[in-house]
mmCIF file of C-alpha atoms in Angstrom:
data_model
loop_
_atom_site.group_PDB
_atom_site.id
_atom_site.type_symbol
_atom_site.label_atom_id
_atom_site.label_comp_id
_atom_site.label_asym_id
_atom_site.label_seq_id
_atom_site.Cartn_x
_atom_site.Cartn_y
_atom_site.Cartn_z
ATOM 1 C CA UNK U 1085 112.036 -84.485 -157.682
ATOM 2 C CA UNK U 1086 115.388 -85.497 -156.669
ATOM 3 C CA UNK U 1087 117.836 -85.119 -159.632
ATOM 4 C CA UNK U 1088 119.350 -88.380 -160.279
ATOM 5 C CA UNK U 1089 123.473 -88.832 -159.498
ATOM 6 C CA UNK U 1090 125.385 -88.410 -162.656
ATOM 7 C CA UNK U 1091 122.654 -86.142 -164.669
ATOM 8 C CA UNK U 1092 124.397 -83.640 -166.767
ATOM 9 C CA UNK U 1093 123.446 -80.306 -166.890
ATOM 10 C CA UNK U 1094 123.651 -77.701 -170.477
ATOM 11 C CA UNK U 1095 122.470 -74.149 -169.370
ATOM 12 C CA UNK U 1096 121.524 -72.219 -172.358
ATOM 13 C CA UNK U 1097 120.519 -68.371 -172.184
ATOM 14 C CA UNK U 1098 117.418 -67.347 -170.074
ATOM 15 C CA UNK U 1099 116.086 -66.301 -173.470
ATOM 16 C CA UNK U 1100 116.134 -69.726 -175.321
ATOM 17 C CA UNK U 1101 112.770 -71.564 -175.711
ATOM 18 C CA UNK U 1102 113.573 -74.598 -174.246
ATOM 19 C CA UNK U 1103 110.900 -76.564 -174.539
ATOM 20 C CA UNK U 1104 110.960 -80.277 -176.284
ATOM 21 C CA UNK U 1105 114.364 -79.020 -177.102
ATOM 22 C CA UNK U 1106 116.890 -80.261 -174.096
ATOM 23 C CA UNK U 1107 117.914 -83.688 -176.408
ATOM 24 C CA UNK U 1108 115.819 -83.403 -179.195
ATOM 25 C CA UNK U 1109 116.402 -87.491 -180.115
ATOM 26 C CA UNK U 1110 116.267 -88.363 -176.247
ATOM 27 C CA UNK U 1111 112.749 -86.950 -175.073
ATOM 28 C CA UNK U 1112 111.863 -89.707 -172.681
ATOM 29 C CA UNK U 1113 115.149 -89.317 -170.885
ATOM 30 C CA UNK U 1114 114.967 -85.511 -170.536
ATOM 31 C CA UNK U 1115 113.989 -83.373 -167.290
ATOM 32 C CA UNK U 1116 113.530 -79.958 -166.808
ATOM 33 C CA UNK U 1117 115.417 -78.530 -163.339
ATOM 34 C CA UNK U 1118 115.143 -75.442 -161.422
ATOM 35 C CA UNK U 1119 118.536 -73.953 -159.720
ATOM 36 C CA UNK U 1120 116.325 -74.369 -156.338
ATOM 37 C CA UNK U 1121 116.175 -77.961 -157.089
ATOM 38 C CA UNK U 1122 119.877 -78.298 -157.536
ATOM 39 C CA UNK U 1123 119.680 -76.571 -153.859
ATOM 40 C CA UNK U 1124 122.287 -74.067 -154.725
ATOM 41 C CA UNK U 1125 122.925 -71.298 -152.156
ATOM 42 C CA UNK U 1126 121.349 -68.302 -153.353
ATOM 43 C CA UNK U 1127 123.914 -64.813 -153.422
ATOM 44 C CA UNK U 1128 123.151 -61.715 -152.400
ATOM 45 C CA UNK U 1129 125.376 -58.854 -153.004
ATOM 46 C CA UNK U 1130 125.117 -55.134 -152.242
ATOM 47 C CA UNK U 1131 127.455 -52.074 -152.061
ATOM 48 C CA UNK U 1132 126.880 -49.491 -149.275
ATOM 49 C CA UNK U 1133 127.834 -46.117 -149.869
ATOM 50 C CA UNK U 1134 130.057 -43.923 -146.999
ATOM 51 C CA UNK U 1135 126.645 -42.309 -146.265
ATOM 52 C CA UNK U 1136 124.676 -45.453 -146.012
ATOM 53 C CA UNK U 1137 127.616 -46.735 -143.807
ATOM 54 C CA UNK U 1138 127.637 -43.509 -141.760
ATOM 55 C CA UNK U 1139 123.877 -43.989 -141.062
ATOM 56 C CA UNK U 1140 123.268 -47.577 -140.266
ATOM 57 C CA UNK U 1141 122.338 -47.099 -136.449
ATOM 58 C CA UNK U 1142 119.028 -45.400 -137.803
ATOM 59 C CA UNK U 1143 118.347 -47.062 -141.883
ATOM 60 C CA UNK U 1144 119.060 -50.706 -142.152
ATOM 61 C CA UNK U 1145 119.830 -51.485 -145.696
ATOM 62 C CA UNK U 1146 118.119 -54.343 -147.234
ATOM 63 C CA UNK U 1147 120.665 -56.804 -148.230
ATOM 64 C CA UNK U 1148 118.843 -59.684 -149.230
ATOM 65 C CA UNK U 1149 115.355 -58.966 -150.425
ATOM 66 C CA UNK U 1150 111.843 -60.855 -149.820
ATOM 67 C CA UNK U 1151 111.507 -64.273 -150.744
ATOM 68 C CA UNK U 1152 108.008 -64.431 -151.719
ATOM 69 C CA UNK U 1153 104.968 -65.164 -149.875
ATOM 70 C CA UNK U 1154 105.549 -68.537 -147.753
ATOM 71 C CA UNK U 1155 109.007 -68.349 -148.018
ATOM 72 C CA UNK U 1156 111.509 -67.631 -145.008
ATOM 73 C CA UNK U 1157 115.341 -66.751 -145.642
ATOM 74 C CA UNK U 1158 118.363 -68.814 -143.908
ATOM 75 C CA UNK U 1159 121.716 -67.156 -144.301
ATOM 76 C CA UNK U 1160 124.529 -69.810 -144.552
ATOM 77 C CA UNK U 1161 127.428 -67.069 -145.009
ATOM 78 C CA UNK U 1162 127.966 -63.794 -145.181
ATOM 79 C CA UNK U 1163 131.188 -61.477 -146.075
ATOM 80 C CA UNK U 1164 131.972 -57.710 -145.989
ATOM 81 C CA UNK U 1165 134.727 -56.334 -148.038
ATOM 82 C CA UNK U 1166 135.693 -52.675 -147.284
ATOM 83 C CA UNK U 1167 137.096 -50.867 -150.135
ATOM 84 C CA UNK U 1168 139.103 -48.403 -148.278
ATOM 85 C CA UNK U 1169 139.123 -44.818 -149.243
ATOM 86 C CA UNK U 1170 140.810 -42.278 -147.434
ATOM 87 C CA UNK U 1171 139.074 -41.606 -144.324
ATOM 88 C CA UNK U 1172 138.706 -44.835 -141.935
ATOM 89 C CA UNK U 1173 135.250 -45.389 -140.498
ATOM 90 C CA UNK U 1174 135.622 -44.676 -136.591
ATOM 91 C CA UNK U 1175 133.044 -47.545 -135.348
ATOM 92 C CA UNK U 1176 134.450 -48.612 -131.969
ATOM 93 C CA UNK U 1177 135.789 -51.623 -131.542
ATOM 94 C CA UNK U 1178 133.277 -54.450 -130.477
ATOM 95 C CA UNK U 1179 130.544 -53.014 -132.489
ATOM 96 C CA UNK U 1180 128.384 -55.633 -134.206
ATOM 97 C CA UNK U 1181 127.015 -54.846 -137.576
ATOM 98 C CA UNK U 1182 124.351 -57.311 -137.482
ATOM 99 C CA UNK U 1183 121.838 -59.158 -140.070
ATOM 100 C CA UNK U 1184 118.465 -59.326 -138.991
ATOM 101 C CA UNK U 1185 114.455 -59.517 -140.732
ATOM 102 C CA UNK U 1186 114.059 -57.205 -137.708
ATOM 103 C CA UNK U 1187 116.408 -54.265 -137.533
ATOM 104 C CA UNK U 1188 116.044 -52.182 -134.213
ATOM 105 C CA UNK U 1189 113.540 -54.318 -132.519
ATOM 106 C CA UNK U 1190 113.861 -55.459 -129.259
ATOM 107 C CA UNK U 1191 114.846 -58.299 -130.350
ATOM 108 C CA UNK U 1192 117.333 -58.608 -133.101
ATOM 109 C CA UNK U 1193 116.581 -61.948 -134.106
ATOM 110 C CA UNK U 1194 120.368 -61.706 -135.962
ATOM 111 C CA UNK U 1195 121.557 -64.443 -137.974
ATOM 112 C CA UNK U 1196 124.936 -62.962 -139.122
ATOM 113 C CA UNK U 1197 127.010 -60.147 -137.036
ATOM 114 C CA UNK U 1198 130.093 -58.376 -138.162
ATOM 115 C CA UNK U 1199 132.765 -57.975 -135.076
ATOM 116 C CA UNK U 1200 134.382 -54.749 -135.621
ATOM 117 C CA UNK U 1201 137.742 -55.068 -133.732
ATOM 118 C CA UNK U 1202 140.805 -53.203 -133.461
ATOM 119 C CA UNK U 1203 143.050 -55.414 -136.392
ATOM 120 C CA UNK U 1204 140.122 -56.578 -138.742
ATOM 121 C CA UNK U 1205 136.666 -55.102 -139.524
ATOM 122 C CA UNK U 1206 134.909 -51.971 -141.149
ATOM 123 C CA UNK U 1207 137.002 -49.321 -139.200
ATOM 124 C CA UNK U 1208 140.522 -50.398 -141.538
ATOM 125 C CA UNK U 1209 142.664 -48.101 -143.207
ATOM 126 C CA UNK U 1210 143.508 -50.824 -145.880
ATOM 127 C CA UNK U 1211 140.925 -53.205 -147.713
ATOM 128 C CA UNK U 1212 139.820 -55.721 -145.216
ATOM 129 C CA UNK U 1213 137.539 -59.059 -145.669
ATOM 130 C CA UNK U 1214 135.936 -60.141 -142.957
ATOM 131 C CA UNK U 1215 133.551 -63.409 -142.284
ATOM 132 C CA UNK U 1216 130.468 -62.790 -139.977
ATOM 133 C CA UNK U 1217 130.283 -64.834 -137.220
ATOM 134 C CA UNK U 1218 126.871 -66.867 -138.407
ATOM 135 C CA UNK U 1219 125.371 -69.022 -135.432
ATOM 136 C CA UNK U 1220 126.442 -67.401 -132.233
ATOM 137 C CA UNK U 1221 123.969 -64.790 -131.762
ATOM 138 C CA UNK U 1222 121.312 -64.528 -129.384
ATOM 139 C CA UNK U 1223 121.742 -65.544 -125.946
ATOM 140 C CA UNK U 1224 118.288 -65.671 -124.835
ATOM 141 C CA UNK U 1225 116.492 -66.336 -128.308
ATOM 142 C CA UNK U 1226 116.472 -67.822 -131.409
ATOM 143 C CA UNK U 1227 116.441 -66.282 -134.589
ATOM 144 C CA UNK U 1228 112.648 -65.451 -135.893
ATOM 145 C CA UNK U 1229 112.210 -66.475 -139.538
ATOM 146 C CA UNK U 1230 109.662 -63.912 -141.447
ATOM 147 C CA UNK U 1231 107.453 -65.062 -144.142
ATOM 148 C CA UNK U 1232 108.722 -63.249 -146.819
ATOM 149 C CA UNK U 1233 110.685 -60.959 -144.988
ATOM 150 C CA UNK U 1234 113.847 -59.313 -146.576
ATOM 151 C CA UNK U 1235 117.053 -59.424 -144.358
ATOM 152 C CA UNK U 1236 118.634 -56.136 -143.387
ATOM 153 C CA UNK U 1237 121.724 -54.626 -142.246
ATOM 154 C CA UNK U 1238 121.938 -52.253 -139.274
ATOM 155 C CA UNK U 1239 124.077 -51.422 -136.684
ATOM 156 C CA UNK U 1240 121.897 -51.597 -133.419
ATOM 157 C CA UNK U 1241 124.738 -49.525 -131.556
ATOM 158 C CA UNK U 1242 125.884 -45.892 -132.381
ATOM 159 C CA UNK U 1243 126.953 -45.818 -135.542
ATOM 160 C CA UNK U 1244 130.452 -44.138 -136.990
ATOM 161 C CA UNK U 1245 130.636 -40.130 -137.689
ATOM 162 C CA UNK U 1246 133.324 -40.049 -140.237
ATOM 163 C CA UNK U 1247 134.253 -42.317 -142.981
ATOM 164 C CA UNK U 1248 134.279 -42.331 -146.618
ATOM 165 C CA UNK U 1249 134.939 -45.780 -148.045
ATOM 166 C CA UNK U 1250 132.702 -48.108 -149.867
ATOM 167 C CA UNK U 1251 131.603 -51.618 -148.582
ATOM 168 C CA UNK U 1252 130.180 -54.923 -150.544
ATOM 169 C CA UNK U 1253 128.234 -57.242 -148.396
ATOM 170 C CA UNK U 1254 127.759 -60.853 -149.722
ATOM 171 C CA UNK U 1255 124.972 -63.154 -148.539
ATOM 172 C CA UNK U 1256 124.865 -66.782 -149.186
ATOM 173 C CA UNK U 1257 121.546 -68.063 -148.099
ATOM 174 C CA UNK U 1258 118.502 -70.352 -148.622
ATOM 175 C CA UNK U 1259 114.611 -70.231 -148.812
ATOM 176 C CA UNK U 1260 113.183 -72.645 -146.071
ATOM 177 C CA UNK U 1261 109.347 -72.936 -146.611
ATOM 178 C CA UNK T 756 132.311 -69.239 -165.060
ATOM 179 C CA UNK T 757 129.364 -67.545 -162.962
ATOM 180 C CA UNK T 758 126.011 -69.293 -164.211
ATOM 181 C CA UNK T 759 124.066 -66.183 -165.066
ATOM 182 C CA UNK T 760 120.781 -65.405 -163.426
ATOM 183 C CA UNK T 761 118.179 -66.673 -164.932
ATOM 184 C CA UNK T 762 119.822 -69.710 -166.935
ATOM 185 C CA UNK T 763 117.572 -72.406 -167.631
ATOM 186 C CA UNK T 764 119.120 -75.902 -167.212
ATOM 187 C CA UNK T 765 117.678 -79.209 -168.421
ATOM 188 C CA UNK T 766 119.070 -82.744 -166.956
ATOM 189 C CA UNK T 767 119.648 -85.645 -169.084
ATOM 190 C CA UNK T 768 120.681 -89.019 -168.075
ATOM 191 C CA UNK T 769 124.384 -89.967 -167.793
ATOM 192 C CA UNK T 770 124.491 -92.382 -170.604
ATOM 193 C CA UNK T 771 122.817 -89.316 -173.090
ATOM 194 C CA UNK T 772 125.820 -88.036 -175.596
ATOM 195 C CA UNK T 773 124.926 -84.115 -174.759
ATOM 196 C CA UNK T 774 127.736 -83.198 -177.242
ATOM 197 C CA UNK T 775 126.026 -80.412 -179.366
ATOM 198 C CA UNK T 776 122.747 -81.445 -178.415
ATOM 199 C CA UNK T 777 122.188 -78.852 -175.484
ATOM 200 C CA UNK T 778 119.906 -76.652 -177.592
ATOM 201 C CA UNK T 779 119.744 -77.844 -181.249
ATOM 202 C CA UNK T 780 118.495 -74.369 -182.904
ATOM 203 C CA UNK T 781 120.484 -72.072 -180.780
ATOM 204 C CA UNK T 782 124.011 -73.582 -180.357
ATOM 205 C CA UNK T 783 125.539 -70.562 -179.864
ATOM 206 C CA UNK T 784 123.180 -69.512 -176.752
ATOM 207 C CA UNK T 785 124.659 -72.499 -174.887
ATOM 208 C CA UNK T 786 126.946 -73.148 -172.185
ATOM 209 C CA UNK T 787 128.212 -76.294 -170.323
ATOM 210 C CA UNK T 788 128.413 -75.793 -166.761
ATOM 211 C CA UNK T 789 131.219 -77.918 -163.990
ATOM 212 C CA UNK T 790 129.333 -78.512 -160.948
ATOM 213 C CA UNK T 791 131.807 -76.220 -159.418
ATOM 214 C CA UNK T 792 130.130 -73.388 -161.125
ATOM 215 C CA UNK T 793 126.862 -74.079 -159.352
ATOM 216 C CA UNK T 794 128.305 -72.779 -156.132
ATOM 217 C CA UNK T 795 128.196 -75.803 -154.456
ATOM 218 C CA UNK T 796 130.043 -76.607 -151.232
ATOM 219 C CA UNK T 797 133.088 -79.004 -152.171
ATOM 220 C CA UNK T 798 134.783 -81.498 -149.640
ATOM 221 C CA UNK T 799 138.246 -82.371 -149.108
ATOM 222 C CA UNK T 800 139.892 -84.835 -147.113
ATOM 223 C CA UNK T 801 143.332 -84.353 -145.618
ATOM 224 C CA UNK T 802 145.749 -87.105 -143.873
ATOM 225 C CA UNK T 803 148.429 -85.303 -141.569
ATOM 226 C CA UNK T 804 151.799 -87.600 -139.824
ATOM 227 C CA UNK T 805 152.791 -87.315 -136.633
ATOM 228 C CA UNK T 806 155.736 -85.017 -137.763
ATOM 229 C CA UNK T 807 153.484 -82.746 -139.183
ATOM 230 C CA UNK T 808 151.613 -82.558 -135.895
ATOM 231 C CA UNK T 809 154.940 -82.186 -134.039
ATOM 232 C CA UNK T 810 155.924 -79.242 -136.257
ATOM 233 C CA UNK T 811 152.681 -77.612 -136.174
ATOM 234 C CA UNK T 812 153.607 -74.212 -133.633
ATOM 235 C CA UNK T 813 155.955 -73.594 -136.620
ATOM 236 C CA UNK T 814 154.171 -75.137 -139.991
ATOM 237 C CA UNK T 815 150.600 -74.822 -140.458
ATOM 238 C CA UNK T 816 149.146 -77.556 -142.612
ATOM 239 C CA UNK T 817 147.654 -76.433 -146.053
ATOM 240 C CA UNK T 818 143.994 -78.027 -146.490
ATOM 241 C CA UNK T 819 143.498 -76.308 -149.253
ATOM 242 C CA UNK T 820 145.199 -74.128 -151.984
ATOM 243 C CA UNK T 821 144.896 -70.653 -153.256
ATOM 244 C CA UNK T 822 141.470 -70.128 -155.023
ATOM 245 C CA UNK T 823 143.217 -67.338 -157.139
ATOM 246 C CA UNK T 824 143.051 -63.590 -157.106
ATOM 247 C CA UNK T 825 140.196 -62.570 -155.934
ATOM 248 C CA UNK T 826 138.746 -65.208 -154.004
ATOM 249 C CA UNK T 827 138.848 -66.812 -150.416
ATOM 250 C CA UNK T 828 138.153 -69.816 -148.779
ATOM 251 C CA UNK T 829 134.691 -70.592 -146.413
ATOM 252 C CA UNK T 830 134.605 -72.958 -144.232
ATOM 253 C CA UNK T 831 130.997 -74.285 -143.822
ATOM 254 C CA UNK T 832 131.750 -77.440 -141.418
ATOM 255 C CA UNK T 833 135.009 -79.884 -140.620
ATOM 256 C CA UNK T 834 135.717 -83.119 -138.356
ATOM 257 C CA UNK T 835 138.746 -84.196 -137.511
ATOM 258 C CA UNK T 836 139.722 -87.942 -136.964
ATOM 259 C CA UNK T 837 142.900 -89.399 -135.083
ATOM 260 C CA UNK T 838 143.554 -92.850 -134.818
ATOM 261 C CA UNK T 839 145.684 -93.812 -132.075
ATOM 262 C CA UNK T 840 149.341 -95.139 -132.959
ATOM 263 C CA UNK T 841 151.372 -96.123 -129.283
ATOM 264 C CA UNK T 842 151.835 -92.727 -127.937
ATOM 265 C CA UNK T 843 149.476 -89.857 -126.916
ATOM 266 C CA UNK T 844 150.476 -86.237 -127.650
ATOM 267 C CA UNK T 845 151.050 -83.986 -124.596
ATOM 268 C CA UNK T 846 149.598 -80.822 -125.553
ATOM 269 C CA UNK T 847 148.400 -78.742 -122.795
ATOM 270 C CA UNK T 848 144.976 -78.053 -121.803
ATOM 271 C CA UNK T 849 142.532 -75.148 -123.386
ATOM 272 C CA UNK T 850 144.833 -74.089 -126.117
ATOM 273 C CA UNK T 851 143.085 -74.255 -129.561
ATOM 274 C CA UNK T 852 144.076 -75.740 -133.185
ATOM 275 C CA UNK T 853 141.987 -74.307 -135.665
ATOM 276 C CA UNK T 854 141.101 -73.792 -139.289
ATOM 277 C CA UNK T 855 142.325 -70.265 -140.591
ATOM 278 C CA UNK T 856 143.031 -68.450 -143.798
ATOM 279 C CA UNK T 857 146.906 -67.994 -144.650
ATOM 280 C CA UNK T 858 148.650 -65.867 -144.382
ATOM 281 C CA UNK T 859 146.975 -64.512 -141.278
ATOM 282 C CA UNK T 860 146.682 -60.485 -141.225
ATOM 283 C CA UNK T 861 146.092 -60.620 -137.422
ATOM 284 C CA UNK T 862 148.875 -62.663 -136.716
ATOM 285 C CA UNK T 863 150.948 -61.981 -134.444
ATOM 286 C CA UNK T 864 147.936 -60.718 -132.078
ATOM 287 C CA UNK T 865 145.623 -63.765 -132.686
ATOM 288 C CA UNK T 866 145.049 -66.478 -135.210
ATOM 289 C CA UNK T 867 141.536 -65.498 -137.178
ATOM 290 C CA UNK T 868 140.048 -69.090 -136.710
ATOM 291 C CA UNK T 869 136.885 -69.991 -138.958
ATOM 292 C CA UNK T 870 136.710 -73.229 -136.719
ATOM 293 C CA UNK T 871 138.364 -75.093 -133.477
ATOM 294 C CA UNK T 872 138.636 -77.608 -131.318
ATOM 295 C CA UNK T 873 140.431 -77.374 -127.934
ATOM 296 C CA UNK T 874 143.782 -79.519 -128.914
ATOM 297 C CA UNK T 875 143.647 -81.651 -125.285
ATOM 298 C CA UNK T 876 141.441 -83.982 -126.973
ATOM 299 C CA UNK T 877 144.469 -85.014 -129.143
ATOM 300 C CA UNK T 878 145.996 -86.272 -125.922
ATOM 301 C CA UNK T 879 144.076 -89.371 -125.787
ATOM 302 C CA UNK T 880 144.920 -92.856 -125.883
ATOM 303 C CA UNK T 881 142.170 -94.198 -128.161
ATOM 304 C CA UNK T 882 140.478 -93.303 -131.559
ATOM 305 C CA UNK T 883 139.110 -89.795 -131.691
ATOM 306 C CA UNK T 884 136.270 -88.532 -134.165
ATOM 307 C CA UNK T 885 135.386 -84.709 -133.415
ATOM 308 C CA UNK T 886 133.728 -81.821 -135.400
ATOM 309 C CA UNK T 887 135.053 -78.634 -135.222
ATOM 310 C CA UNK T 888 133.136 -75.518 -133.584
ATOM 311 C CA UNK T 889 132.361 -72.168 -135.226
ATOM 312 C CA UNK T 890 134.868 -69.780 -133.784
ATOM 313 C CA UNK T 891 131.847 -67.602 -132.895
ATOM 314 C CA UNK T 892 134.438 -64.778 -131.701
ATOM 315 C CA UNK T 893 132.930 -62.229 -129.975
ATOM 316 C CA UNK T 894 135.507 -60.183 -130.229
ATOM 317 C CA UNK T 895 136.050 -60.217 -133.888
ATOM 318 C CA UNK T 896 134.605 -61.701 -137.007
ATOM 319 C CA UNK T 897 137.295 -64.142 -139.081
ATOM 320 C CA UNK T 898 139.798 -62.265 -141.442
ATOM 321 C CA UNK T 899 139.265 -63.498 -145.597
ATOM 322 C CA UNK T 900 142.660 -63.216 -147.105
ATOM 323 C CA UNK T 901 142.348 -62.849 -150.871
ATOM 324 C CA UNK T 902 144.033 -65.551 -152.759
ATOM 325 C CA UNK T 903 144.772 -67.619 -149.496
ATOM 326 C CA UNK T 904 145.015 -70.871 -148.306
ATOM 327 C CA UNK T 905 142.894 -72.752 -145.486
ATOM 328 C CA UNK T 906 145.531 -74.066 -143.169
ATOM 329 C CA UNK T 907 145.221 -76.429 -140.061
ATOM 330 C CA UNK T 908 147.588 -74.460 -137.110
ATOM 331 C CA UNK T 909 147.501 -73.736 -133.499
ATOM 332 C CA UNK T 910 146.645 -70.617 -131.345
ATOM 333 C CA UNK T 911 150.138 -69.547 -131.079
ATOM 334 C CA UNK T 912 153.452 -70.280 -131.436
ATOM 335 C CA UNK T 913 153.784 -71.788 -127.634
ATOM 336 C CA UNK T 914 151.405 -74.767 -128.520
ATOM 337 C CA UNK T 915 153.317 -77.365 -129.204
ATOM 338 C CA UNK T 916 153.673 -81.228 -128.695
ATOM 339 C CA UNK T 917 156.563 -82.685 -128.078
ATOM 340 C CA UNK T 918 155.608 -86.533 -128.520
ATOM 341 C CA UNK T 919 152.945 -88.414 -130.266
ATOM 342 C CA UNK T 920 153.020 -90.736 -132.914
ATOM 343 C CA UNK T 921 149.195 -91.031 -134.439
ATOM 344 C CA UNK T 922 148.336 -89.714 -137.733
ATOM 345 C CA UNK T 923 145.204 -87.401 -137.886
ATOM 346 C CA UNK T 924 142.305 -86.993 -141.065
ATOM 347 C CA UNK T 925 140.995 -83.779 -141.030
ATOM 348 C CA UNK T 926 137.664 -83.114 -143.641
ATOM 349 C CA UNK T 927 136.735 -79.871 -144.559
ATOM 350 C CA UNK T 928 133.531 -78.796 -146.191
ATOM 351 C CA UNK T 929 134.230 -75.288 -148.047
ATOM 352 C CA UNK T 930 132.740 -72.962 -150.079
ATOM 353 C CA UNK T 931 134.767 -70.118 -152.871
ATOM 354 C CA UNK T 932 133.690 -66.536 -152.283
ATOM 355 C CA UNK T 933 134.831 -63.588 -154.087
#
């Protein structure tokens, strides 16, 4: 149901019983809500290892996982923040680290690419925070939306041979039905 | 704060005095939450003079303000509104004003737009109401500065009006990431 404008909101630990307590002299007036109801975006967040970095062009790393049966996931945003080490990753510039429920297909179906270029991207000697491009994608397709598919990460070109830093990719996203 | 996974929330009507009342037998297990803690996308709206569009090669506008350390600035979707004054701006044709994150660490190669719009639409003579594109680069992705702001500036330093006198609304729809 649609919450109502104005309603506050008390979160109490996922422990608590809740149940006839929310306003204990107010029952009538009380409603339980989900966070899906409030229509939050959802976060995903996952650190890569150098060796998961180095081998992205043949094991896509799940970065946000499966929805649940009849559910389909949207990405609204997505960041990558490289935590440089010591040894810059040598992905060539133009490589696309891409998003995808469909890593190495045909068709990538992306819905989020990292540009790697020569001033911002993954291949940095310094800690860099980049924005994926979300929206211009496929030229000839749309992207597919998979019923409970998780979304990976994968480089669909070669991928870089030396490297040592870690990388956190965050996912804002939403579960269409 | 971040609203822990897994928090339960209950909605009560405005009127309802919540004070202490959140969960009666377990006071201590509850929290009260600002809507900006839910993550949701917050709007701002920004009125920019004619000087300020005059000076903009050299002064990028600030939309809005450092989120603190740790955090940057998302754009999710902007428009941009200019009603007409007496006398049009003469920028030149396919150069870009944009929404970026300041300071820019790919200046002085390129400005790391998060969104556009081609700035010869400011040299009209009527009302103009425009959203801004996705930058979309395909030669980069945008640049997140920690702690930034979210300016309004141009391409580079050689796009510049010299006249105009209509004030411009720009409205930004953001989101804080760390």
């Amino acid at each position: 149901m649609p919450i109502p404008p104005g309603t506050k909101f008390h979160g109490v630990a996922p422990g608590v019983d809740t149940t006839d307590r929310g306003s204990k002299t107010v029952q009538t007036l009380r409603d339980a809500y989900t966070l899906e109801e409030i229509n939050v975006p959802l976060i995903a967040s996952t650190t890569l290892s150098s060796a998961q970095v180095l081998s992205l062009d043949t094991t896509a790393v799940e970065v946000v996982p499966a929805p649940g049966v009849g559910n389909k996931v949207v990405i609204l945003s997505a960041q990558m923040k490289l935590f440089f080490n010591s040894v810059p990753f040598n992905y060539i510039v133009g490589t696309e680290l891409t998003i995808s429920s469909a890593p190495f297909g045909l068709y990538l179906f992306s819905q989020a690419r990292f540009v790697n270029s020569n001033l911002q991207g993954i291949s940095q000697s310094y800690n860099d925070w980049s924005l994926a491009n979300v929206g211009r994608l496929n030229t000839w397709t749309s992207s597919q939306l998979v019923d409970n598919g998780p979304m990976y990460l994968f480089s669909p070109e070669q991928s870089a041979t030396v490297g040592d830093s870690t990388v956190q990719v965050n996912v804002q996203y939403k579960i269409v039905t | 704060m971040p609203i822990p996974a897994g928090t339960k929330f209950h909605g009560v009507s405005p009127s309802v005095d919540t004070t202490n009342r959140g969960s009666v037998v377990a006071n201590s297990n509850r929290d009260a939450y600002a809507i900006e803690d839910f993550g949701l996308p917050v709007i701002t709206v920004v009125d920019i003079t004619p000087a300020q569009i005059l000076a903009l090669n050299t002064t990028p506008i600030e939309l809005v303000p450092p989120q603190g350390e740790g955090k940057a600035i998302v754009v999710l979707s902007a428009s941009i509104k200019m009603t007409f004054n007496s006398v049009a701006y003469n920028f030149d044709d396919d150069d870009y004003l944009g929404l970026f994150m300041y300071p820019c660490p790919t200046l002085p190669s390129y400005v790391s737009f998060q969104y556009f719009v081609d700035s010869i639409h400011f040299n009209s003579s009527s009302d103009i109401w425009l959203s801004f594109l996705r930058w979309g680069n395909i030669f980069s992705s945008s640049s997140l500065v920690d702690n930034g702001s979210l300016v309004f500036g141009v391409e580079s330093p050689e796009i510049v009006a010299t006249v105009g006198d209509s004030p411009i609304q720009i409205t930004v729809e953001y989101m804080i990431v760390t």
